[in-house]
């Protein structure tokens, strides 16, 4: 089985972690960076992966994710 070195996450506000304690900006907007408590970081912690690249964006769609993957 291959070793996982990095998790790259794409998604919407759930993946970004909007609303979690470290991800709330002014007027309940999303914080400036993804939450360290969001699921990508929790998955990395569970798997022992050191690097997480959370490219999610609140309100994004699969179209946005495919655009990010293509570039």
mmCIF file of C-alpha atoms in Angstrom:
data_model
loop_
_atom_site.group_PDB
_atom_site.id
_atom_site.type_symbol
_atom_site.label_atom_id
_atom_site.label_comp_id
_atom_site.label_asym_id
_atom_site.label_seq_id
_atom_site.Cartn_x
_atom_site.Cartn_y
_atom_site.Cartn_z
ATOM 1 C CA UNK A 1 0.000 0.000 0.000
ATOM 2 C CA UNK A 2 1.318 3.443 -0.949
ATOM 3 C CA UNK A 3 2.095 6.015 1.716
ATOM 4 C CA UNK A 4 -0.033 9.165 1.656
ATOM 5 C CA UNK A 5 2.134 12.285 1.849
ATOM 6 C CA UNK A 6 -0.395 15.037 1.209
ATOM 7 C CA UNK A 7 -4.157 15.555 1.195
ATOM 8 C CA UNK A 8 -5.550 18.019 -1.340
ATOM 9 C CA UNK A 9 -9.161 18.977 -0.655
ATOM 10 C CA UNK A 10 -11.612 20.792 -2.907
ATOM 11 C CA UNK A 11 -15.141 21.673 -1.927
ATOM 12 C CA UNK A 12 -17.558 24.177 -0.470
ATOM 13 C CA UNK A 13 -18.024 25.704 2.977
ATOM 14 C CA UNK A 14 -18.195 22.283 4.646
ATOM 15 C CA UNK A 15 -14.706 21.443 3.418
ATOM 16 C CA UNK A 16 -13.506 24.990 4.193
ATOM 17 C CA UNK A 17 -14.845 24.697 7.735
ATOM 18 C CA UNK A 18 -16.958 27.856 7.714
ATOM 19 C CA UNK A 19 -18.655 28.266 11.077
ATOM 20 C CA UNK A 20 -16.095 26.304 13.048
ATOM 21 C CA UNK A 21 -14.531 28.172 15.958
ATOM 22 C CA UNK A 22 -11.427 29.284 14.052
ATOM 23 C CA UNK A 23 -13.222 30.123 10.807
ATOM 24 C CA UNK A 24 -15.714 32.891 11.452
ATOM 25 C CA UNK A 25 -15.098 36.327 9.976
ATOM 26 C CA UNK A 26 -16.947 39.619 10.344
ATOM 27 C CA UNK A 27 -20.750 39.396 10.084
ATOM 28 C CA UNK A 28 -20.547 35.578 10.250
ATOM 29 C CA UNK A 29 -18.652 35.422 6.947
ATOM 30 C CA UNK A 30 -16.082 32.729 6.353
ATOM 31 C CA UNK A 31 -12.709 33.195 7.994
ATOM 32 C CA UNK A 32 -9.696 34.273 5.949
ATOM 33 C CA UNK A 33 -8.221 30.748 5.831
ATOM 34 C CA UNK A 34 -9.747 27.260 6.015
ATOM 35 C CA UNK A 35 -10.379 25.892 9.494
ATOM 36 C CA UNK A 36 -7.820 23.611 11.086
ATOM 37 C CA UNK A 37 -10.833 21.712 12.462
ATOM 38 C CA UNK A 38 -12.383 21.036 9.021
ATOM 39 C CA UNK A 39 -12.596 17.459 7.818
ATOM 40 C CA UNK A 40 -9.472 17.527 5.579
ATOM 41 C CA UNK A 41 -7.261 18.275 8.584
ATOM 42 C CA UNK A 42 -9.102 15.753 10.731
ATOM 43 C CA UNK A 43 -8.635 13.084 8.050
ATOM 44 C CA UNK A 44 -4.936 13.923 7.806
ATOM 45 C CA UNK A 45 -4.584 13.644 11.569
ATOM 46 C CA UNK A 46 -6.342 10.266 11.548
ATOM 47 C CA UNK A 47 -4.125 8.957 8.726
ATOM 48 C CA UNK A 48 -0.890 10.475 10.012
ATOM 49 C CA UNK A 49 -0.503 12.766 6.991
ATOM 50 C CA UNK A 50 1.520 15.904 7.677
ATOM 51 C CA UNK A 51 0.534 18.143 4.760
ATOM 52 C CA UNK A 52 -2.971 19.363 3.897
ATOM 53 C CA UNK A 53 -3.735 21.665 1.002
ATOM 54 C CA UNK A 54 -7.307 22.849 1.469
ATOM 55 C CA UNK A 55 -8.280 24.602 -1.770
ATOM 56 C CA UNK A 56 -11.967 24.769 -0.920
ATOM 57 C CA UNK A 57 -14.010 27.942 -1.132
ATOM 58 C CA UNK A 58 -17.369 28.659 0.544
ATOM 59 C CA UNK A 59 -20.150 28.644 -2.030
ATOM 60 C CA UNK A 60 -18.115 26.837 -4.644
ATOM 61 C CA UNK A 61 -19.332 24.068 -6.886
ATOM 62 C CA UNK A 62 -17.966 21.116 -8.812
ATOM 63 C CA UNK A 63 -17.395 23.522 -11.708
ATOM 64 C CA UNK A 64 -15.021 25.504 -9.474
ATOM 65 C CA UNK A 65 -13.254 22.317 -8.352
ATOM 66 C CA UNK A 66 -12.777 21.170 -11.937
ATOM 67 C CA UNK A 67 -11.438 24.608 -12.864
ATOM 68 C CA UNK A 68 -8.878 24.415 -10.019
ATOM 69 C CA UNK A 69 -7.844 20.903 -11.067
ATOM 70 C CA UNK A 70 -7.393 21.977 -14.681
ATOM 71 C CA UNK A 71 -4.974 24.785 -13.795
#
